mmCIF file of C-alpha atoms and ligand atoms in Angstrom:
data_model
loop_
_atom_site.group_PDB
_atom_site.id
_atom_site.type_symbol
_atom_site.label_atom_id
_atom_site.label_comp_id
_atom_site.label_asym_id
_atom_site.label_seq_id
_atom_site.Cartn_x
_atom_site.Cartn_y
_atom_site.Cartn_z
ATOM 1 C CA MET A 1 0.086 0.060 -0.031
ATOM 2 C CA GLN A 2 1.353 3.408 -0.912
ATOM 3 C CA HIS A 3 2.270 6.035 1.772
ATOM 4 C CA ALA A 4 1.823 9.704 1.422
ATOM 5 C CA ILE A 5 3.206 12.119 4.012
ATOM 6 C CA VAL A 6 1.395 15.590 4.041
ATOM 7 C CA THR A 7 2.855 18.615 6.028
ATOM 8 C CA GLY A 8 0.058 20.994 6.747
ATOM 9 C CA GLY A 9 -2.297 18.089 6.110
ATOM 10 C CA SER A 10 -4.660 19.026 8.770
ATOM 11 C CA SER A 11 -6.284 21.859 6.893
ATOM 12 C CA GLY A 12 -7.212 23.550 3.527
ATOM 13 C CA ILE A 13 -5.229 22.263 0.513
ATOM 14 C CA GLY A 14 -3.125 19.741 2.382
ATOM 15 C CA LYS A 15 -6.208 18.138 3.928
ATOM 16 C CA ALA A 16 -8.100 18.084 0.621
ATOM 17 C CA ILE A 17 -5.311 16.151 -0.886
ATOM 18 C CA ALA A 18 -5.009 13.728 1.888
ATOM 19 C CA VAL A 19 -8.735 12.977 1.568
ATOM 20 C CA LEU A 20 -8.475 12.341 -2.124
ATOM 21 C CA LEU A 21 -5.430 9.915 -1.583
ATOM 22 C CA ALA A 22 -7.252 8.138 1.171
ATOM 23 C CA LYS A 23 -10.131 7.616 -1.482
ATOM 24 C CA GLU A 24 -7.506 5.854 -3.575
ATOM 25 C CA GLY A 25 -6.243 3.491 -0.927
ATOM 26 C CA VAL A 26 -3.160 5.299 0.230
ATOM 27 C CA ASN A 27 -1.820 5.377 3.686
ATOM 28 C CA ILE A 28 -1.491 8.893 5.108
ATOM 29 C CA SER A 29 0.655 10.621 7.401
ATOM 30 C CA ILE A 30 -0.295 14.281 8.255
ATOM 31 C CA ILE A 31 1.916 16.742 10.162
ATOM 32 C CA ALA A 32 0.956 20.108 11.735
ATOM 33 C CA ARG A 33 1.162 21.920 15.076
ATOM 34 C CA ARG A 34 -2.191 21.652 16.605
ATOM 35 C CA PRO A 35 -3.254 18.197 17.822
ATOM 36 C CA GLU A 36 -6.982 19.121 18.128
ATOM 37 C CA VAL A 37 -6.877 20.114 14.398
ATOM 38 C CA LEU A 38 -5.103 17.034 13.384
ATOM 39 C CA ASP A 39 -7.509 14.825 15.220
ATOM 40 C CA ILE A 40 -10.538 16.321 13.450
ATOM 41 C CA ALA A 41 -8.688 15.934 10.087
ATOM 42 C CA LYS A 42 -7.768 12.403 10.862
ATOM 43 C CA THR A 43 -11.449 11.416 11.262
ATOM 44 C CA GLU A 44 -12.301 13.105 7.915
ATOM 45 C CA ILE A 45 -9.483 11.332 6.158
ATOM 46 C CA SER A 46 -10.037 8.122 7.697
ATOM 47 C CA ALA A 47 -13.817 8.253 6.578
ATOM 48 C CA ALA A 48 -12.507 8.541 3.029
ATOM 49 C CA ALA A 49 -10.460 5.298 3.230
ATOM 50 C CA ILE A 50 -11.499 2.432 1.078
ATOM 51 C CA HIS A 51 -9.763 -0.445 2.719
ATOM 52 C CA ALA A 52 -10.228 -1.502 6.330
ATOM 53 C CA GLU A 53 -6.380 -1.885 6.810
ATOM 54 C CA GLN A 54 -5.547 1.619 5.495
ATOM 55 C CA GLN A 55 -3.965 3.781 8.087
ATOM 56 C CA VAL A 56 -4.007 7.664 8.799
ATOM 57 C CA HIS A 57 -1.332 8.800 11.397
ATOM 58 C CA CYS A 58 -0.975 12.267 12.861
ATOM 59 C CA TYR A 59 2.291 13.942 14.070
ATOM 60 C CA VAL A 60 2.560 17.050 15.979
ATOM 61 C CA ALA A 61 5.490 19.187 14.832
ATOM 62 C CA ASP A 62 6.368 22.674 13.737
ATOM 63 C CA VAL A 63 7.975 22.392 10.397
ATOM 64 C CA SER A 64 10.175 25.368 11.063
ATOM 65 C CA VAL A 65 11.796 23.653 13.964
ATOM 66 C CA ARG A 66 14.288 21.251 12.439
ATOM 67 C CA ALA A 67 14.341 18.579 15.164
ATOM 68 C CA GLN A 68 10.610 18.463 15.294
ATOM 69 C CA ILE A 69 9.912 17.834 11.625
ATOM 70 C CA GLU A 70 12.826 15.487 11.334
ATOM 71 C CA THR A 71 11.463 13.312 14.191
ATOM 72 C CA ALA A 72 7.893 13.459 12.779
ATOM 73 C CA ILE A 73 9.132 12.240 9.370
ATOM 74 C CA GLU A 74 11.381 9.612 10.805
ATOM 75 C CA GLN A 75 8.461 8.233 12.924
ATOM 76 C CA SER A 76 6.219 8.216 9.915
ATOM 77 C CA ILE A 77 8.687 6.284 7.903
ATOM 78 C CA GLN A 78 9.185 3.697 10.615
ATOM 79 C CA SER A 79 5.504 3.238 10.977
ATOM 80 C CA LEU A 80 4.343 3.192 7.298
ATOM 81 C CA GLY A 81 7.656 3.024 5.262
ATOM 82 C CA ALA A 82 9.462 5.395 2.840
ATOM 83 C CA PRO A 83 6.782 7.953 1.358
ATOM 84 C CA ASP A 84 5.683 7.442 -2.168
ATOM 85 C CA LEU A 85 4.732 10.931 -2.004
ATOM 86 C CA LEU A 86 5.764 13.798 0.069
ATOM 87 C CA ILE A 87 3.620 16.918 0.004
ATOM 88 C CA THR A 88 4.925 19.943 1.617
ATOM 89 C CA SER A 89 1.795 22.064 2.232
ATOM 90 C CA ALA A 90 2.465 23.648 5.706
ATOM 91 C CA GLY A 91 2.503 27.431 5.026
ATOM 92 C CA ILE A 92 1.535 30.790 6.400
ATOM 93 C CA ALA A 93 0.811 34.143 4.737
ATOM 94 C CA HIS A 94 1.052 37.660 6.225
ATOM 95 C CA PRO A 95 0.735 40.421 3.652
ATOM 96 C CA GLY A 96 1.180 44.076 4.410
ATOM 97 C CA TYR A 97 3.149 47.108 3.401
ATOM 98 C CA PHE A 98 6.860 46.489 3.402
ATOM 99 C CA GLU A 99 7.676 49.394 5.570
ATOM 100 C CA GLU A 100 5.124 48.273 8.198
ATOM 101 C CA LEU A 101 5.987 44.541 8.146
ATOM 102 C CA PRO A 102 8.505 43.756 11.036
ATOM 103 C CA LEU A 103 11.547 41.776 10.204
ATOM 104 C CA GLU A 104 10.046 38.866 12.418
ATOM 105 C CA ILE A 105 7.476 38.283 9.776
ATOM 106 C CA PHE A 106 10.102 37.806 7.136
ATOM 107 C CA GLU A 107 11.982 35.506 9.294
ATOM 108 C CA LYS A 108 9.034 33.478 10.282
ATOM 109 C CA THR A 109 7.374 33.263 6.861
ATOM 110 C CA MET A 110 10.850 32.049 5.412
ATOM 111 C CA ALA A 111 11.243 29.576 8.366
ATOM 112 C CA VAL A 112 7.850 28.043 7.842
ATOM 113 C CA ASN A 113 7.338 28.236 4.084
ATOM 114 C CA TYR A 114 10.984 27.711 2.775
ATOM 115 C CA PHE A 115 12.878 25.980 5.663
ATOM 116 C CA GLY A 116 9.788 24.001 6.741
ATOM 117 C CA SER A 117 9.559 22.445 3.179
ATOM 118 C CA LEU A 118 13.285 22.017 2.976
ATOM 119 C CA TYR A 119 13.686 20.246 6.259
ATOM 120 C CA ALA A 120 10.808 17.776 5.324
ATOM 121 C CA ILE A 121 12.399 17.091 1.902
ATOM 122 C CA LYS A 122 15.900 16.583 3.414
ATOM 123 C CA SER A 123 14.340 14.143 6.084
ATOM 124 C CA ALA A 124 12.387 12.009 3.860
ATOM 125 C CA LEU A 125 14.719 11.950 0.846
ATOM 126 C CA PRO A 126 17.162 9.218 1.941
ATOM 127 C CA ALA A 127 14.318 6.706 2.494
ATOM 128 C CA MET A 128 12.823 7.605 -0.795
ATOM 129 C CA GLN A 129 16.208 7.251 -2.583
ATOM 130 C CA LYS A 130 16.720 3.730 -1.225
ATOM 131 C CA LYS A 131 13.406 2.771 -2.582
ATOM 132 C CA GLN A 132 14.359 4.647 -5.805
ATOM 133 C CA GLN A 133 10.835 5.944 -6.251
ATOM 134 C CA GLY A 134 8.517 8.494 -5.147
ATOM 135 C CA ARG A 135 7.539 12.135 -5.765
ATOM 136 C CA ILE A 136 8.050 15.374 -3.838
ATOM 137 C CA VAL A 137 5.377 17.893 -4.361
ATOM 138 C CA ILE A 138 6.122 21.374 -3.125
ATOM 139 C CA LEU A 139 3.149 23.962 -2.544
ATOM 140 C CA SER A 140 4.473 27.264 -3.757
ATOM 141 C CA SER A 141 1.886 29.919 -4.953
ATOM 142 C CA GLY A 142 0.786 32.014 -7.866
ATOM 143 C CA ALA A 143 2.571 34.711 -5.897
ATOM 144 C CA ALA A 144 5.949 33.077 -6.896
ATOM 145 C CA LEU A 145 5.391 33.693 -10.724
ATOM 146 C CA ILE A 146 5.228 37.541 -10.320
ATOM 147 C CA GLY A 147 6.110 39.840 -7.476
ATOM 148 C CA LEU A 148 2.803 41.149 -6.136
ATOM 149 C CA TYR A 149 2.176 44.330 -4.157
ATOM 150 C CA GLY A 150 1.811 43.594 -0.390
ATOM 151 C CA TYR A 151 3.538 40.004 -0.672
ATOM 152 C CA THR A 152 7.174 41.027 -0.017
ATOM 153 C CA ALA A 153 7.295 38.390 2.814
ATOM 154 C CA TYR A 154 5.266 35.686 1.481
ATOM 155 C CA GLY A 155 6.208 36.020 -2.265
ATOM 156 C CA SER A 156 9.865 35.697 -1.402
ATOM 157 C CA SER A 157 9.304 32.484 0.485
ATOM 158 C CA LYS A 158 7.337 30.995 -2.305
ATOM 159 C CA PHE A 159 9.927 32.343 -5.031
ATOM 160 C CA ALA A 160 12.641 30.508 -2.889
ATOM 161 C CA LEU A 161 10.511 27.264 -3.125
ATOM 162 C CA ARG A 162 10.380 27.767 -6.968
ATOM 163 C CA GLY A 163 14.232 28.027 -7.106
ATOM 164 C CA LEU A 164 14.602 24.887 -4.817
ATOM 165 C CA ALA A 165 12.186 22.717 -6.885
ATOM 166 C CA GLU A 166 13.696 23.887 -10.302
ATOM 167 C CA SER A 167 17.240 22.855 -9.122
ATOM 168 C CA LEU A 168 16.075 19.735 -7.316
ATOM 169 C CA ARG A 169 14.061 18.387 -10.265
ATOM 170 C CA GLY A 170 17.377 17.735 -12.303
ATOM 171 C CA GLU A 171 19.384 16.449 -9.499
ATOM 172 C CA LEU A 172 16.756 13.800 -8.362
ATOM 173 C CA LYS A 173 15.661 12.666 -11.838
ATOM 174 C CA CYS A 174 18.429 10.033 -12.134
ATOM 175 C CA SER A 175 17.641 8.640 -8.757
ATOM 176 C CA GLY A 176 13.892 7.992 -9.716
ATOM 177 C CA ILE A 177 12.478 10.698 -7.569
ATOM 178 C CA GLY A 178 10.147 13.171 -9.239
ATOM 179 C CA VAL A 179 9.584 16.661 -8.127
ATOM 180 C CA SER A 180 6.567 18.752 -8.664
ATOM 181 C CA ILE A 181 5.980 22.527 -7.951
ATOM 182 C CA VAL A 182 2.402 23.653 -7.362
ATOM 183 C CA TYR A 183 1.217 27.254 -8.041
ATOM 184 C CA PRO A 184 -2.264 27.443 -6.403
ATOM 185 C CA PRO A 185 -4.403 30.328 -7.062
ATOM 186 C CA ASP A 186 -6.523 32.079 -4.422
ATOM 187 C CA THR A 187 -8.123 29.116 -2.485
ATOM 188 C CA ASP A 188 -10.885 29.305 0.036
ATOM 189 C CA THR A 189 -8.988 28.055 3.224
ATOM 190 C CA PRO A 190 -8.071 29.292 6.758
ATOM 191 C CA GLN A 191 -4.931 30.818 5.345
ATOM 192 C CA LEU A 192 -6.804 33.045 2.897
ATOM 193 C CA VAL A 193 -9.249 34.121 5.730
ATOM 194 C CA ALA A 194 -6.076 35.015 7.853
ATOM 195 C CA GLU A 195 -4.281 36.749 4.888
ATOM 196 C CA ASN A 196 -7.348 38.917 4.082
ATOM 197 C CA LEU A 197 -7.056 40.512 7.826
ATOM 198 C CA THR A 198 -3.871 42.241 6.808
ATOM 199 C CA LYS A 199 -4.076 42.472 3.049
ATOM 200 C CA PRO A 200 -3.621 46.013 1.918
ATOM 201 C CA GLU A 201 -6.397 47.470 -0.280
ATOM 202 C CA GLU A 202 -4.162 47.670 -3.231
ATOM 203 C CA THR A 203 -3.469 43.954 -3.023
ATOM 204 C CA LYS A 204 -7.034 43.150 -2.814
ATOM 205 C CA LEU A 205 -7.736 45.229 -5.974
ATOM 206 C CA ILE A 206 -4.908 43.495 -7.786
ATOM 207 C CA THR A 207 -5.875 39.971 -6.678
ATOM 208 C CA GLY A 208 -9.577 40.483 -6.286
ATOM 209 C CA SER A 209 -10.626 39.967 -10.000
ATOM 210 C CA ALA A 210 -9.197 36.246 -9.974
ATOM 211 C CA LYS A 211 -11.603 33.496 -9.019
ATOM 212 C CA THR A 212 -11.301 31.974 -5.499
ATOM 213 C CA TRP A 213 -10.973 28.267 -5.741
ATOM 214 C CA SER A 214 -12.064 25.531 -3.401
ATOM 215 C CA ALA A 215 -9.399 23.494 -1.615
ATOM 216 C CA GLU A 216 -10.990 20.368 -3.190
ATOM 217 C CA ALA A 217 -10.797 21.709 -6.752
ATOM 218 C CA VAL A 218 -7.110 22.732 -6.257
ATOM 219 C CA ALA A 219 -6.398 19.061 -4.790
ATOM 220 C CA ILE A 220 -7.833 17.556 -7.849
ATOM 221 C CA GLU A 221 -5.586 19.597 -10.058
ATOM 222 C CA ILE A 222 -2.672 18.550 -7.819
ATOM 223 C CA LEU A 223 -3.544 14.842 -7.902
ATOM 224 C CA THR A 224 -4.013 15.044 -11.831
ATOM 225 C CA GLY A 225 -0.641 16.619 -12.163
ATOM 226 C CA ILE A 226 0.988 13.957 -9.834
ATOM 227 C CA LYS A 227 -0.468 11.094 -11.936
ATOM 228 C CA ARG A 228 0.974 12.774 -15.180
ATOM 229 C CA ASN A 229 4.385 13.171 -13.445
ATOM 230 C CA ASN A 230 4.220 16.871 -14.232
ATOM 231 C CA PHE A 231 6.866 19.098 -12.758
ATOM 232 C CA VAL A 232 4.784 22.176 -12.843
ATOM 233 C CA ILE A 233 1.165 22.011 -11.534
ATOM 234 C CA ALA A 234 -0.706 25.251 -12.246
ATOM 235 C CA PRO A 235 -4.474 25.020 -11.476
ATOM 236 C CA GLY A 236 -6.634 27.131 -13.741
ATOM 237 C CA LEU A 237 -6.108 29.111 -17.084
ATOM 238 C CA GLU A 238 -4.819 32.433 -15.404
ATOM 239 C CA ILE A 239 -2.020 30.705 -13.475
ATOM 240 C CA LYS A 240 -1.264 28.472 -16.498
ATOM 241 C CA LEU A 241 -0.785 31.617 -18.715
ATOM 242 C CA LEU A 242 1.094 33.329 -15.999
ATOM 243 C CA GLN A 243 3.507 30.242 -15.585
ATOM 244 C CA VAL A 244 4.339 30.084 -19.066
ATOM 245 C CA LEU A 245 4.374 33.803 -19.926
ATOM 246 C CA HIS A 246 5.396 35.665 -16.687
ATOM 247 C CA SER A 247 8.661 37.138 -17.944
ATOM 248 C CA LEU A 248 7.091 38.299 -21.315
ATOM 249 C CA ILE A 249 3.930 39.941 -19.632
ATOM 250 C CA ALA A 250 5.389 41.109 -16.486
ATOM 251 C CA PRO A 251 5.830 44.725 -17.842
ATOM 252 C CA ILE A 252 2.180 44.895 -19.005
ATOM 253 C CA LEU A 253 1.015 43.419 -15.666
ATOM 254 C CA ASN A 254 3.213 45.689 -13.615
ATOM 255 C CA TRP A 255 1.811 48.664 -15.640
ATOM 256 C CA TYR A 256 -1.768 47.559 -14.774
ATOM 257 C CA PHE A 257 -1.073 46.835 -11.113
ATOM 258 C CA ASP A 258 0.598 50.339 -10.757
ATOM 259 C CA LYS A 259 -2.562 51.806 -12.271
ATOM 260 C CA LEU A 260 -4.711 49.912 -9.535
ATOM 261 C CA VAL A 261 -2.318 51.143 -6.778
ATOM 262 C CA LYS A 262 -2.713 54.702 -7.803
ATOM 263 C CA LYS A 263 -6.427 54.262 -7.971
ATOM 264 C CA VAL A 264 -6.560 53.227 -4.128
ATOM 265 C CA ARG A 265 -4.011 55.773 -3.220
ATOM 266 C CA SER A 266 -5.987 58.645 -4.842
ATOM 267 C CA HIS A 267 -9.177 58.004 -2.599
HETATM 268 N N1 NAP B 1 -5.035 29.345 0.292
HETATM 269 C C1 NAP B 1 -4.530 30.070 -0.623
HETATM 270 O O1 NAP B 1 -5.200 30.986 -1.316
HETATM 271 C C2 NAP B 1 -3.175 29.554 -1.141
HETATM 272 C C3 NAP B 1 -2.728 30.214 -2.373
HETATM 273 C C4 NAP B 1 -1.519 29.913 -2.840
HETATM 274 C C5 NAP B 1 -0.663 28.900 -2.112
HETATM 275 N N2 NAP B 1 -1.210 28.408 -1.029
HETATM 276 C C6 NAP B 1 -0.182 27.628 -0.112
HETATM 277 O O2 NAP B 1 -0.852 26.227 -0.155
HETATM 278 C C7 NAP B 1 -0.439 25.825 1.121
HETATM 279 C C8 NAP B 1 -1.576 25.247 1.971
HETATM 280 O O3 NAP B 1 -2.330 26.491 2.210
HETATM 281 P P1 NAP B 1 -3.767 26.464 2.842
HETATM 282 O O4 NAP B 1 -4.377 27.630 2.177
HETATM 283 O O5 NAP B 1 -4.296 25.094 2.649
HETATM 284 O O6 NAP B 1 -3.500 26.802 4.279
HETATM 285 P P2 NAP B 1 -4.306 26.335 5.737
HETATM 286 O O7 NAP B 1 -5.792 25.808 5.401
HETATM 287 O O8 NAP B 1 -4.225 27.601 6.577
HETATM 288 O O9 NAP B 1 -3.570 25.222 6.295
HETATM 289 C C9 NAP B 1 -2.059 25.347 6.527
HETATM 290 C C10 NAP B 1 -1.706 23.977 7.224
HETATM 291 O O10 NAP B 1 -0.232 24.189 7.652
HETATM 292 C C11 NAP B 1 -0.171 23.848 8.981
HETATM 293 N N3 NAP B 1 0.997 24.791 9.488
HETATM 294 C C12 NAP B 1 1.030 26.131 9.452
HETATM 295 N N4 NAP B 1 2.312 26.515 10.166
HETATM 296 C C13 NAP B 1 2.747 25.416 10.488
HETATM 297 C C14 NAP B 1 3.977 25.043 11.039
HETATM 298 N N5 NAP B 1 4.855 26.099 11.406
HETATM 299 N N6 NAP B 1 4.316 23.842 11.286
HETATM 300 C C15 NAP B 1 3.560 22.769 10.753
HETATM 301 N N7 NAP B 1 2.439 23.006 10.303
HETATM 302 C C16 NAP B 1 2.074 24.145 10.021
HETATM 303 C C17 NAP B 1 -1.424 24.307 9.647
HETATM 304 O O11 NAP B 1 -1.731 23.597 10.767
HETATM 305 P P3 NAP B 1 -1.353 24.186 12.142
HETATM 306 O O12 NAP B 1 -1.622 25.680 12.148
HETATM 307 O O13 NAP B 1 -2.148 23.374 13.234
HETATM 308 O O14 NAP B 1 0.118 23.937 12.442
HETATM 309 C C18 NAP B 1 -2.470 23.631 8.446
HETATM 310 O O15 NAP B 1 -2.598 22.338 8.547
HETATM 311 C C19 NAP B 1 0.429 26.817 1.714
HETATM 312 O O16 NAP B 1 1.808 26.340 1.610
HETATM 313 C C20 NAP B 1 0.003 28.093 1.176
HETATM 314 O O17 NAP B 1 0.989 29.081 1.244
HETATM 315 C C21 NAP B 1 -2.365 28.704 -0.587
#
């Protein structure tokens, strides 16, 4: 039976992927900080399982604390074997004006989003390489395809993941390990709710015209991309176009975004 480890698997996109995988008969390990949220997710994911012997395990860990995530991954491998899928979905977003964002937000965002994913990958990779199979799926963001107003902390951490994934892909190809990078659009999850609390008006205007996806719809796109062994998973036409054309269309988009910013500032 296959094994998937999902960091941030207790909520949002991570949980939706875990549910879909459970429906396909996969054993699941989910990792996050809050035990009570993990327990609720475990019930939901277990209910989606199709075999009586299928297992769903929870591990309490902060992905930004190296020792904690290493221990969680080690324990999950001891229980259910090397992962066929490692999905790094744990993430946070705190938009705001650059001058007003304290450095601690930049440090924390990078610690959770970038280093939290890196630690998980480093911990799981040796067991995956021994098996010479598996796929690492890194959750980045549409905000990693073009720099967006208000996302200096979040966007940088997601751009860093893009750099990691692009370099890692070639390095792991020979050892039979696939890498995917996901650029989700705005998705209706607790992260988006939290984000909206500090999102500048300008950012709301820039991102507001794009459709908000459900976590389930994004998870379906991710699973389809995994099954096709796609390196890039870009849900929806807007993100697909941005992913292919970002360098070409950046000057036009920036001109348009600057116009929107001017509009908010003139009020
Ligand atoms: N929602 C969007 O619009 C959107 C768009 C683009 C990209 N993304 C990315 O997609 C991924 C999933 O986001 P989501 O919207 O599904 O978020 P979510 O519903 O808020 O879920 C985040 C998950 O990460 C866990 N988490 C957060 N900080 C953690 C930490 N330090 N250590 C361990 N676990 C941690 C949370 O559990 P605990 O809080 O209990 O730890 C939760 O399970 C993120 O990487 C996010 O940046 C989201």
